mmCIF file of C-alpha atoms and ligand atoms in Angstrom:
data_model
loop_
_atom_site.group_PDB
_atom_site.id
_atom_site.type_symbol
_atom_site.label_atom_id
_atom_site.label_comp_id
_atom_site.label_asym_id
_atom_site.label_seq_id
_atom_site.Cartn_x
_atom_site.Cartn_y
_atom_site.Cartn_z
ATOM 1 C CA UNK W 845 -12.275 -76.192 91.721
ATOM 2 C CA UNK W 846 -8.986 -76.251 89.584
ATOM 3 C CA UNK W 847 -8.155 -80.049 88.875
ATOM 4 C CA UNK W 848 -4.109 -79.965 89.046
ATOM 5 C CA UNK W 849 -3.224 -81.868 86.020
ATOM 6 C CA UNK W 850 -0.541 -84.224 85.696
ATOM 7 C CA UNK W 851 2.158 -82.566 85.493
ATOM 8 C CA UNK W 852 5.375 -85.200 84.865
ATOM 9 C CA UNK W 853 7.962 -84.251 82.496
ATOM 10 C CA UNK W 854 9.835 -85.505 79.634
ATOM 11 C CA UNK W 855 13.158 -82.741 80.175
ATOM 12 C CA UNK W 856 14.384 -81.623 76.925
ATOM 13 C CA UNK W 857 16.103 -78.703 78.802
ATOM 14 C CA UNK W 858 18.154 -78.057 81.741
ATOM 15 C CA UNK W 859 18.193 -74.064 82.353
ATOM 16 C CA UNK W 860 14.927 -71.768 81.995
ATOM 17 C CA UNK W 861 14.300 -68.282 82.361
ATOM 18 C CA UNK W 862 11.571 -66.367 83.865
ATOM 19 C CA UNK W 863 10.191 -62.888 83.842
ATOM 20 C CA UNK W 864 7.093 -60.858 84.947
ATOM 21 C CA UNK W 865 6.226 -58.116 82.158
ATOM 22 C CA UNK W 866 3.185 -55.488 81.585
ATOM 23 C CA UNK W 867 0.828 -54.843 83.753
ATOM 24 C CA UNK W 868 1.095 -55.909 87.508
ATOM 25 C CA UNK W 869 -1.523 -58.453 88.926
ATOM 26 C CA UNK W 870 -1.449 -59.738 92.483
ATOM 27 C CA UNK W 871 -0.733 -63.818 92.127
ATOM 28 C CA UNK W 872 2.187 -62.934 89.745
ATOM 29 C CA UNK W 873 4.682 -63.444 92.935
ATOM 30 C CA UNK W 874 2.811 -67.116 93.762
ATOM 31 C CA UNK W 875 3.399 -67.957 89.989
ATOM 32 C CA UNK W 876 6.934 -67.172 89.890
ATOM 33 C CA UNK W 877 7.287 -68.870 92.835
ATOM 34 C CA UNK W 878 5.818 -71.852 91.487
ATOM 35 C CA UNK W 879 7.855 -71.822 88.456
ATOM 36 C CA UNK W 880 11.131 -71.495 90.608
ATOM 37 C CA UNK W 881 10.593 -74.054 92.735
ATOM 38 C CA UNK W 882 8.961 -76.862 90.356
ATOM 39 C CA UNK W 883 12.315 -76.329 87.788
ATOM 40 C CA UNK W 884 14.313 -76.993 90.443
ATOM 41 C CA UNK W 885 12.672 -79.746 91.214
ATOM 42 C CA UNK W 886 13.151 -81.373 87.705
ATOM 43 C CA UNK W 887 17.068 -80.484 88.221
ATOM 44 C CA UNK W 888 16.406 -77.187 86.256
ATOM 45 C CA UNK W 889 18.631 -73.944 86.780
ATOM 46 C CA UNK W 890 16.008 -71.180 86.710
ATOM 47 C CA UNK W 891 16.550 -67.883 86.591
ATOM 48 C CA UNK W 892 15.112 -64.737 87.040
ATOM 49 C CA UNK W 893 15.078 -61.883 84.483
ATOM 50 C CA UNK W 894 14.380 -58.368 86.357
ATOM 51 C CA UNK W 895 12.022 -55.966 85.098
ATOM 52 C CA UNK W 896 10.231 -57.742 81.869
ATOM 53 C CA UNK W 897 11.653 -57.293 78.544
ATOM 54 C CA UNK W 898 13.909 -54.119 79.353
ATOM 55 C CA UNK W 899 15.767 -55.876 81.983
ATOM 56 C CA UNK W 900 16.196 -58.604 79.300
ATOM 57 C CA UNK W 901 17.613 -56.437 76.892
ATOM 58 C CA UNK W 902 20.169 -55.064 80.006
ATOM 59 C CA UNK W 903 21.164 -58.307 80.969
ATOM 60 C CA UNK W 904 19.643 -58.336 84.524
ATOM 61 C CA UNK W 905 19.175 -62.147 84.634
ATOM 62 C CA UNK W 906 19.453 -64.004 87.956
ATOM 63 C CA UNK W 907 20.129 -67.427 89.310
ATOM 64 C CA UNK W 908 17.441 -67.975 91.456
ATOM 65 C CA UNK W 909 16.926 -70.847 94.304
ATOM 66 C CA UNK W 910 14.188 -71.842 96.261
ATOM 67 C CA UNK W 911 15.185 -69.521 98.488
ATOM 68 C CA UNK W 912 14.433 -66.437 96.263
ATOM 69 C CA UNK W 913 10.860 -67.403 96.584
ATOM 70 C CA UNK W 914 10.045 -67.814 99.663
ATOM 71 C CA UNK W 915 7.715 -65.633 102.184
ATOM 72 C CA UNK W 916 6.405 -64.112 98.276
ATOM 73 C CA UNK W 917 2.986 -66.335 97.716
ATOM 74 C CA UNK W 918 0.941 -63.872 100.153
ATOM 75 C CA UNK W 919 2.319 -60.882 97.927
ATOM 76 C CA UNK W 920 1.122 -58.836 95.742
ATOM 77 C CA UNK W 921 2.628 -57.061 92.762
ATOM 78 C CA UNK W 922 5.923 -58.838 91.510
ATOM 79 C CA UNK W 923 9.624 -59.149 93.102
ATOM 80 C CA UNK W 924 11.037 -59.418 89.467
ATOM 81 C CA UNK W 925 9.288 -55.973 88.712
ATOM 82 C CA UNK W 926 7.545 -55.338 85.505
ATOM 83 C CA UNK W 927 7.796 -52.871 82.491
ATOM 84 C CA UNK W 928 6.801 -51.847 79.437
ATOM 85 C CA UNK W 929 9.675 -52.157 76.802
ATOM 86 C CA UNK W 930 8.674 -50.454 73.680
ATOM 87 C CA UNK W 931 12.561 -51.515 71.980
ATOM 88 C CA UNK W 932 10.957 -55.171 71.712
ATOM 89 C CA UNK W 933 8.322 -54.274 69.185
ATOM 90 C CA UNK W 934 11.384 -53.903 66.753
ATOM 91 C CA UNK W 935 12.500 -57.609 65.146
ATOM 92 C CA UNK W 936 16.507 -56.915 65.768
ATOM 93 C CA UNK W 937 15.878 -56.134 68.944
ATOM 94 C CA UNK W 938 14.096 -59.228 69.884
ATOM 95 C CA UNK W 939 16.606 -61.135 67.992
ATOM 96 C CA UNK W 940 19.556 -59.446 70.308
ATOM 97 C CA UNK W 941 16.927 -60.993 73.248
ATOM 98 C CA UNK W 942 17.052 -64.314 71.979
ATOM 99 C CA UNK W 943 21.446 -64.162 71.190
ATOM 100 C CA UNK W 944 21.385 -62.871 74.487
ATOM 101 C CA UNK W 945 19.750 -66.357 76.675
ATOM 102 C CA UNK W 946 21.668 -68.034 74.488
ATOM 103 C CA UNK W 947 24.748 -66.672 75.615
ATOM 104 C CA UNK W 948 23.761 -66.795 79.041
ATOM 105 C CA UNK W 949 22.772 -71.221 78.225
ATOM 106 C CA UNK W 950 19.344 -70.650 79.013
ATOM 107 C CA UNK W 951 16.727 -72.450 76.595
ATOM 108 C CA UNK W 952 13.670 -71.556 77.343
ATOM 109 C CA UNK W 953 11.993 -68.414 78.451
ATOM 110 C CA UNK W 954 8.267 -68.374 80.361
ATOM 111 C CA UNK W 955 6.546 -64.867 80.247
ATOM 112 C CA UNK W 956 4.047 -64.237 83.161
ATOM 113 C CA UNK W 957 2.321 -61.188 81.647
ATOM 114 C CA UNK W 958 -0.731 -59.951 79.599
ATOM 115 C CA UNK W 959 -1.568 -60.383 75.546
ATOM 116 C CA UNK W 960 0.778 -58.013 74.792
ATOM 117 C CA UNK W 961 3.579 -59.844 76.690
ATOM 118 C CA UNK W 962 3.019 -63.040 74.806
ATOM 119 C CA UNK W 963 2.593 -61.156 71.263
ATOM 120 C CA UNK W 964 6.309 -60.298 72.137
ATOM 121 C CA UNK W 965 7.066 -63.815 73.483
ATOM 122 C CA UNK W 966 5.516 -64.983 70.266
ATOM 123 C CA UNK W 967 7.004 -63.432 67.731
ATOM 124 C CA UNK W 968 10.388 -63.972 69.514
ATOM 125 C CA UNK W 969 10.209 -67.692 68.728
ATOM 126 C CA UNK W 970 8.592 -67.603 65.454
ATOM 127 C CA UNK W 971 11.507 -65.400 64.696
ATOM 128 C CA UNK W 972 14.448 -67.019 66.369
ATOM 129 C CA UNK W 973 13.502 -70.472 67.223
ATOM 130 C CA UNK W 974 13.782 -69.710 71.039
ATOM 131 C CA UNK W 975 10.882 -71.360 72.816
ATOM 132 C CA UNK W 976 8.473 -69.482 75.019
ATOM 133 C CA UNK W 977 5.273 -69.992 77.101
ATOM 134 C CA UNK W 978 3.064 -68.184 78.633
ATOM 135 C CA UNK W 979 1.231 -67.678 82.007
ATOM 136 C CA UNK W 980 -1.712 -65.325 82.061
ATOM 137 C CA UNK W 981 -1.327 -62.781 84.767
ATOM 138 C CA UNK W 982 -3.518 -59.746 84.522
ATOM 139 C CA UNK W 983 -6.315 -58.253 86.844
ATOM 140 C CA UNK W 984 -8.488 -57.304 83.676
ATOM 141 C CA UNK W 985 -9.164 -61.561 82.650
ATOM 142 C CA UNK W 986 -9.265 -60.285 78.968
ATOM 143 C CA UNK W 987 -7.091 -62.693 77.748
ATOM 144 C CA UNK W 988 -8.554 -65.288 74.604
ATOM 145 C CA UNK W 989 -8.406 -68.852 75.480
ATOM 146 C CA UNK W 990 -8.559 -68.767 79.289
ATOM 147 C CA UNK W 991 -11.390 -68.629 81.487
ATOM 148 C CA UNK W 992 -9.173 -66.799 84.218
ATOM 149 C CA UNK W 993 -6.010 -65.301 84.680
ATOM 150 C CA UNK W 994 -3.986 -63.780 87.767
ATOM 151 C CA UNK W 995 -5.076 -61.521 89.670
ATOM 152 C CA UNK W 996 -8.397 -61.029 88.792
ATOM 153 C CA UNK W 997 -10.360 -62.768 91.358
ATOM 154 C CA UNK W 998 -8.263 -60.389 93.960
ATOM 155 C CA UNK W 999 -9.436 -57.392 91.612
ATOM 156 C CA UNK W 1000 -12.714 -58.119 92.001
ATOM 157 C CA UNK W 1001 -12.976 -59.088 95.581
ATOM 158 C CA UNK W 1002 -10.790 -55.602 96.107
ATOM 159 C CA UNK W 1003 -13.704 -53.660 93.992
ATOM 160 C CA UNK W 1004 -16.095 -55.577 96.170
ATOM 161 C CA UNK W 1005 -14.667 -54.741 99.620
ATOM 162 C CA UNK W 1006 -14.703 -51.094 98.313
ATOM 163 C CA UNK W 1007 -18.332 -51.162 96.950
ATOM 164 C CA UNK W 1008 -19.543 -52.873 100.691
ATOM 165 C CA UNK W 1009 -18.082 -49.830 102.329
ATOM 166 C CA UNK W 1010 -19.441 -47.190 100.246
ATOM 167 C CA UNK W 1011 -22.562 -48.715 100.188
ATOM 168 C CA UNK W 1012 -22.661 -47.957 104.396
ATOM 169 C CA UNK W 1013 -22.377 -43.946 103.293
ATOM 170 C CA UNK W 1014 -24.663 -44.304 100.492
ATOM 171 C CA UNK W 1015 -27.566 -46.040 102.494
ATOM 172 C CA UNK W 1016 -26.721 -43.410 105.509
ATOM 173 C CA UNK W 1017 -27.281 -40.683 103.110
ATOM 174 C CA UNK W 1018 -29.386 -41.271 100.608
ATOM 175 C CA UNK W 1019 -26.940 -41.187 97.859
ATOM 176 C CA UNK W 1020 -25.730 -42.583 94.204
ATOM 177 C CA UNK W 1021 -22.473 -43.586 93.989
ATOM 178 C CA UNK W 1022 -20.768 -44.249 91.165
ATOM 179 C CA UNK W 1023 -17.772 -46.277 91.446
ATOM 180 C CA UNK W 1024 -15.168 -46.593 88.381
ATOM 181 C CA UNK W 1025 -13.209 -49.953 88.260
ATOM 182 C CA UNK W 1026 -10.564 -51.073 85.968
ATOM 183 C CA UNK W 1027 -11.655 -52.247 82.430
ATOM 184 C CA UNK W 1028 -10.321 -49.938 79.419
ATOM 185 C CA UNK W 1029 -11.928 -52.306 76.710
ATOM 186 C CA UNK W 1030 -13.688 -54.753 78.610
ATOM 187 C CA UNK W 1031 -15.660 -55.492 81.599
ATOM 188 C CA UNK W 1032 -15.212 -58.415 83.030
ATOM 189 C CA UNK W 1033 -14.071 -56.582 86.684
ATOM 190 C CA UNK W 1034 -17.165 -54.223 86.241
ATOM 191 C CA UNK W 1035 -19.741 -56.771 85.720
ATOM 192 C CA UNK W 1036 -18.469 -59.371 88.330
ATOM 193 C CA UNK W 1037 -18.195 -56.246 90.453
ATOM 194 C CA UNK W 1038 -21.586 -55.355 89.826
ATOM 195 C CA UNK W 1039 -23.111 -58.917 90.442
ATOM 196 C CA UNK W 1040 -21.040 -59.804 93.518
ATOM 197 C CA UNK W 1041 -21.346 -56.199 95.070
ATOM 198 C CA UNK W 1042 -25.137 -55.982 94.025
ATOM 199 C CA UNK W 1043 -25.008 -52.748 92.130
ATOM 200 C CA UNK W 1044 -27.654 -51.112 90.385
ATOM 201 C CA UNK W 1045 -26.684 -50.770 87.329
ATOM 202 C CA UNK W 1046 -23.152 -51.440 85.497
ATOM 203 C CA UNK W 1047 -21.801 -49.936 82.474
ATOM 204 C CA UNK W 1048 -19.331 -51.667 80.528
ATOM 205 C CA UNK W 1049 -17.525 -50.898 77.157
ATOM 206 C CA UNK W 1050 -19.430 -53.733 75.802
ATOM 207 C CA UNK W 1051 -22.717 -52.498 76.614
ATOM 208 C CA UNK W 1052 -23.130 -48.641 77.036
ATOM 209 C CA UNK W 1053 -25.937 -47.104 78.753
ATOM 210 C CA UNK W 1054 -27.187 -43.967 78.074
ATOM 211 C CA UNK W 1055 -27.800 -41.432 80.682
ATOM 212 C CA UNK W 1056 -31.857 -41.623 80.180
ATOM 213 C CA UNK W 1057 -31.390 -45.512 80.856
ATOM 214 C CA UNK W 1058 -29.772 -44.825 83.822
ATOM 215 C CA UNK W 1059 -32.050 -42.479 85.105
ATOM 216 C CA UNK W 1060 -34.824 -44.880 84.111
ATOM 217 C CA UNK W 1061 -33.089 -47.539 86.580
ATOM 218 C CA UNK W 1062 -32.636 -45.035 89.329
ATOM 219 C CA UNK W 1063 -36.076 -43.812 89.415
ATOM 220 C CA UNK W 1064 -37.764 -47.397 88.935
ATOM 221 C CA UNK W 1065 -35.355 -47.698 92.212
ATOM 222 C CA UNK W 1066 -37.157 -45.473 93.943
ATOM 223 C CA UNK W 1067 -40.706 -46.442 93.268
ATOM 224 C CA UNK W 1068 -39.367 -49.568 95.322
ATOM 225 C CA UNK W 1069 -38.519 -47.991 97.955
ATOM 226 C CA UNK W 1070 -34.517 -47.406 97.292
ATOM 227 C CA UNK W 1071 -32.664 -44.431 98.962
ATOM 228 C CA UNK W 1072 -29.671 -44.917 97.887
ATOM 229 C CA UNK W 1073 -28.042 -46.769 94.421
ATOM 230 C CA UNK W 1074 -24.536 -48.333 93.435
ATOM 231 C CA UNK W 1075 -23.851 -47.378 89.828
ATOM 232 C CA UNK W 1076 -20.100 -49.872 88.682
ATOM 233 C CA UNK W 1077 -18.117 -47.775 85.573
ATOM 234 C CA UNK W 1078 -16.011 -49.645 83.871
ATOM 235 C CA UNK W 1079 -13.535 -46.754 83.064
ATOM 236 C CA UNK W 1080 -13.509 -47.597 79.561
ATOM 237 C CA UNK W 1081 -11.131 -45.931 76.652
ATOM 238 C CA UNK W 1082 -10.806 -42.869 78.109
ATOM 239 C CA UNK W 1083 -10.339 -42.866 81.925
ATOM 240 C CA UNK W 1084 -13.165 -40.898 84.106
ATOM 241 C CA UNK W 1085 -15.999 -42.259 82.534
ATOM 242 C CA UNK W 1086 -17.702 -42.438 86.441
ATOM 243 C CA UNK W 1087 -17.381 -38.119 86.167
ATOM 244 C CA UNK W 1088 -18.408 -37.951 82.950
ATOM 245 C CA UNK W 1089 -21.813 -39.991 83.648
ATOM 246 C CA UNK W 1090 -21.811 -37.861 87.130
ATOM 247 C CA UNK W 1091 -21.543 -34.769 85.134
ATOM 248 C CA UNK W 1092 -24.499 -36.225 82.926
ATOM 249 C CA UNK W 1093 -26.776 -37.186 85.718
ATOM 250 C CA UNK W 1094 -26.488 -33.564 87.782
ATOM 251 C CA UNK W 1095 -28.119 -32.223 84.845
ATOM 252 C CA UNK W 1096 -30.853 -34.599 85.475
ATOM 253 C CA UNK W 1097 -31.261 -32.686 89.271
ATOM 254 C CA UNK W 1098 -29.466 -35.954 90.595
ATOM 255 C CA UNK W 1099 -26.375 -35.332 92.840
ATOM 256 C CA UNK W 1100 -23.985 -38.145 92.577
ATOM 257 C CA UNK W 1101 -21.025 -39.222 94.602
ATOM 258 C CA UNK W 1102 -18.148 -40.259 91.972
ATOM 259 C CA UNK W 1103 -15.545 -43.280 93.286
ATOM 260 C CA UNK W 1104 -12.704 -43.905 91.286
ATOM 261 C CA UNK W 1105 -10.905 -47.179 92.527
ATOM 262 C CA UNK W 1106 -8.038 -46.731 90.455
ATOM 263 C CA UNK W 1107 -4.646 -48.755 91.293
ATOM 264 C CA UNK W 1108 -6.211 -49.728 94.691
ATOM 265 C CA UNK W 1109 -7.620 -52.940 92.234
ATOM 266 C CA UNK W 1110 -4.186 -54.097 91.299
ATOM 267 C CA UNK W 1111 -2.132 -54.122 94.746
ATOM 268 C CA UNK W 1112 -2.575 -56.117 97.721
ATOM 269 C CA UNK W 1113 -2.615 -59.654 98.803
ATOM 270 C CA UNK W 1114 -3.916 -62.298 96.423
ATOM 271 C CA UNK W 1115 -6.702 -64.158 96.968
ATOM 272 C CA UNK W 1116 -6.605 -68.051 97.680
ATOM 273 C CA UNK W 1117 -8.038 -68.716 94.314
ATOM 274 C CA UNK W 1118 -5.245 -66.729 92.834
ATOM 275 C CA UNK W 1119 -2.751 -68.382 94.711
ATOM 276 C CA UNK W 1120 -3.735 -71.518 93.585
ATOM 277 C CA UNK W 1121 -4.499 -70.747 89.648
ATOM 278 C CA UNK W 1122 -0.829 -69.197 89.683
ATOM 279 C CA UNK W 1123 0.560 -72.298 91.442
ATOM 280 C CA UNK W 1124 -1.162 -74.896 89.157
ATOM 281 C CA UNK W 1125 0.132 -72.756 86.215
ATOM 282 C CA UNK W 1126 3.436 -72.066 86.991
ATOM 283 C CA UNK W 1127 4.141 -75.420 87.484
ATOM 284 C CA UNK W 1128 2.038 -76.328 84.314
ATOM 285 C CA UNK W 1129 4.293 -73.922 82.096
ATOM 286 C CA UNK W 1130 7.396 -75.128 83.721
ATOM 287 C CA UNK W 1131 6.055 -79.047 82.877
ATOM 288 C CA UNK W 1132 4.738 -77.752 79.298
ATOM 289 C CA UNK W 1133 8.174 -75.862 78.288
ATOM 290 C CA UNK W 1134 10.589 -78.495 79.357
ATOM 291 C CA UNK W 1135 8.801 -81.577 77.599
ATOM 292 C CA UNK W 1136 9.354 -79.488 74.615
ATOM 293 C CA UNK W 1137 5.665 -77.864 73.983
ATOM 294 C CA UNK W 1138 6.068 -74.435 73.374
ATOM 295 C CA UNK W 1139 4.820 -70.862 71.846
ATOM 296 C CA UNK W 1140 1.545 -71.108 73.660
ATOM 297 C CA UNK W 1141 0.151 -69.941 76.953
ATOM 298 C CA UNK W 1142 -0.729 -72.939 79.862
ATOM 299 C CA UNK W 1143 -4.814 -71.494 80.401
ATOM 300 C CA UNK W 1144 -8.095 -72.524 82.390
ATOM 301 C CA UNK W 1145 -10.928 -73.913 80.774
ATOM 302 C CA UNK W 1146 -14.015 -75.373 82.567
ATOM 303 C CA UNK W 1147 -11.927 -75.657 85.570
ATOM 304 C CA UNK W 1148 -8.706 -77.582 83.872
ATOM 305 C CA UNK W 1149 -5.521 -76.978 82.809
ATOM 306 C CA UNK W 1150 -5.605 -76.016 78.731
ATOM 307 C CA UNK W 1151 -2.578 -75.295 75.822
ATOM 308 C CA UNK W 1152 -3.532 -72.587 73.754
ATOM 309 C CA UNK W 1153 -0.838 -71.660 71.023
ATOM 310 C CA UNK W 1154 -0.297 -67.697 70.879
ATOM 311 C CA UNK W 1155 -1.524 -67.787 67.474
ATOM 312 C CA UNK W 1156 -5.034 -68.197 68.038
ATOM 313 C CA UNK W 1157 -4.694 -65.994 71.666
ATOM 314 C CA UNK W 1158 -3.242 -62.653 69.808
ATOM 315 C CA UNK W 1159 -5.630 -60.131 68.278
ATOM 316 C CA UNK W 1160 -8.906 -62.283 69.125
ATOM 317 C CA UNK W 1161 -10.869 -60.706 71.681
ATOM 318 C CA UNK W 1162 -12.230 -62.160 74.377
ATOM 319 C CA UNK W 1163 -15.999 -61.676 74.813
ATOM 320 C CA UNK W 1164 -18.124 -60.957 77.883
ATOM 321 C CA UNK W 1165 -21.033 -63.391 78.359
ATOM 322 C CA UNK W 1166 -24.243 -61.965 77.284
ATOM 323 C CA UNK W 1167 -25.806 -64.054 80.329
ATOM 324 C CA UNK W 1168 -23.897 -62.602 82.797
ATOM 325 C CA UNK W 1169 -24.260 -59.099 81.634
ATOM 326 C CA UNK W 1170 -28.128 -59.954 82.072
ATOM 327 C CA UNK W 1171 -27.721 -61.757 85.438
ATOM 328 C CA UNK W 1172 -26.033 -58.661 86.484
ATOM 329 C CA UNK W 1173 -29.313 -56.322 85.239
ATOM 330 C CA UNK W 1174 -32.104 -58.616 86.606
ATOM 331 C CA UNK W 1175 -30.552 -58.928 89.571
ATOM 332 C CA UNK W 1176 -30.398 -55.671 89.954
ATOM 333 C CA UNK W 1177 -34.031 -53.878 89.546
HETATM 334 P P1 ADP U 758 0.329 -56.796 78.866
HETATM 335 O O1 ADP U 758 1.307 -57.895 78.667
HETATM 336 O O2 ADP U 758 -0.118 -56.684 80.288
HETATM 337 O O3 ADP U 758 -0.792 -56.858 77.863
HETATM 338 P P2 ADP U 758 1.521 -54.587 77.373
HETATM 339 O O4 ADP U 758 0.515 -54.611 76.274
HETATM 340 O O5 ADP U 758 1.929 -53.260 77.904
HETATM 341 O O6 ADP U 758 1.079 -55.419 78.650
HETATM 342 O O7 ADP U 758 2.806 -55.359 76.838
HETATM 343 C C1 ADP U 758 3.944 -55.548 77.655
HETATM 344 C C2 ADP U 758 5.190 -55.541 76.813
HETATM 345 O O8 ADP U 758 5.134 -56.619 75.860
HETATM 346 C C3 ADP U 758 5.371 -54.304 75.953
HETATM 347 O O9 ADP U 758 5.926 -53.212 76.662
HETATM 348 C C4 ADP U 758 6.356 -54.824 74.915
HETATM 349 O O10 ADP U 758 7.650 -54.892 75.423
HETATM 350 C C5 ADP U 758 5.817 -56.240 74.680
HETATM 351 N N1 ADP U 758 4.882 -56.194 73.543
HETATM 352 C C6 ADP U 758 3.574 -55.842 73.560
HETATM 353 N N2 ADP U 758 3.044 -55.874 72.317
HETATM 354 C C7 ADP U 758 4.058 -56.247 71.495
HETATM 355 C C8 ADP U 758 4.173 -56.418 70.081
HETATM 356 N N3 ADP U 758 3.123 -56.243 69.259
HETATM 357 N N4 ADP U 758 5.368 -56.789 69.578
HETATM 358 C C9 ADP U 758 6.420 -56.991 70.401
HETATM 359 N N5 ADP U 758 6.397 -56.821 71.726
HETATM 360 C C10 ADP U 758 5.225 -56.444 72.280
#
């Protein structure tokens, strides 16, 4: 379980933003929550910037109290909303961010977002001195330096409840399903998925099969006995990869079912483990920022709190363990 670190402060600052940017993950609402409430708690003003970097750049920045949070931690998606802001890949632009907190007396800004989020917090600071952190929140956990981020344990439970139910129609008639989860370049979702859920086979980016390999696994299958077979698709680069091997197998006389899960993964209520990463981080970034630590994300490692600076998190991939892309095959024949 997550140790909660301590988390006393030495306050170098009195007013800190937050915002919510990229993709959506359920546990974003419990972090922002956590945030709010623990800078108020150090005497803080905190406020609220609405939709990510865009509603930066507009101006939409909120006091918020620990009223704005309540009833949110058993939400999913994010009451600040989210964007994509393609104006703050340009260096003026992020500069006119930065004059712009300033302005407002806000001195530090925490991002709750993906790698792409922080590359912007990141070069923000290098660039104008303004000091940022991060908080990981994305379903796809493909973010360097962490061994979790939000939302993902509620992706993959979500992927799980689907794979349970389609499992009941697969076993009542005979069937292969394959079911597509989330995961363009990695596939973390697909292979806890796939071990949790008991699948047949998975197919990640990091490990294609081909469609003889697959067939290989379904027949061997059979010989045991098997009527029916869960095949997990990461969706990979190019959405539809679950059709695609569909389209591959019919020519092999199968007749798959295709699921694709789609958005279902990123809504709904987070999990308790979510709740409780996003909790022990918020607070962590909010501790982190205001002792003066900053350009860095607040991460998990080996079940602790960890400071990784955005330096080493940007442009280096996080891998999928060969062991558990194993467990996931042994278990499944
Ligand atoms: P995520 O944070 O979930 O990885 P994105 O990659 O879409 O999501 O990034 C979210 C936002 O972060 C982008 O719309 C953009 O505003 C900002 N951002 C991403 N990459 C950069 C970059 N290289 N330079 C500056 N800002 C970036």
């Amino acid at each position: 379980m997550l140790t909660v670190p301590n988390l006393s402060v030495e306050k170098k600052y009195n007013s800190i933003a937050v915002l919510t940017s990229g993709g959506d993950a359920p546990g974003m609402n419990a972090a922002l929550r956590a945030v709010v409430r623990y800078g108020i708690a150090q005497g803080c003003e905190v406020y609220g910037v609405l939709k990510g970097y865009s509603g930066l750049l507009e101006g939409q920045i909120h006091p918020m109290n620990a009223s704005s949070v309540a009833n949110i931690i058993q939400r999913g998606g994010t009451i600040l909303k989210t964007d994509r802001c393609l104006p703050f890949y340009k260096k003026a632009v992020r500069q006119e961010a930065a004059n712009l907190l300033v302005r407002k007396g806000i001195e530090a800004l925490i991002v709750i977002g993906g790698d792409g989020s922080f590359t912007g917090a990141h070069l923000m600071e290098k660039e104008t001195g303004f000091p940022t952190i991060g908080v990981p929140g994305t379903i796809d956990n493909d973010i360097f330096g962490t061994d979790d981020t939000i939302g993902f344990d509620t992706a993959v439970n979500t992927a799980i409840d689907a794979i349970d139910r389609i499992r009941d129609t697969a076993s009542s008639h005979d069937r292969i399903f394959l079911v597509e989860v989330m995961g363009r370049s990695s596939g973390f979702i697909a292979i806890n998925t796939g071990i949790g859920g008991g699948a047949e086979t998975v197919i990640v980016p990091e490990q294609m099969e081909t469609i003889a390999s697959i067939c290989k696994t379904i027949e061997r299958g059979i010989r045991r006995g098997k009527s029916s077979s869960i095949i997990v698709v990461a969706e990979g680069p190019k959405p539809g990869l679950a059709q695609r091997v569909a389209d591959g197998l019919a020519k092999k006389n199968y007749n798959p079912k295709v699921c694709i899960l789609g958005h279902t993964q990123r809504g709904g209520q987070p999990t308790a483990s979510d709740r409780l990463l996003a909790s022990v981080l918020g607070a962590s970034a909010v501790a982190t920022i205001l002792s003066g630590t900053s350009n860095c994300m607040v991460g998990v490692q080996k079940n602790k709190v960890t400071l990784v600076p955005f330096k080493e998190i940007i442009g280096t991939k996080k891998h999928l363990s060969k062991e558990s892309m194993e467990l996931a095959r042994v278990l499944a024949t």
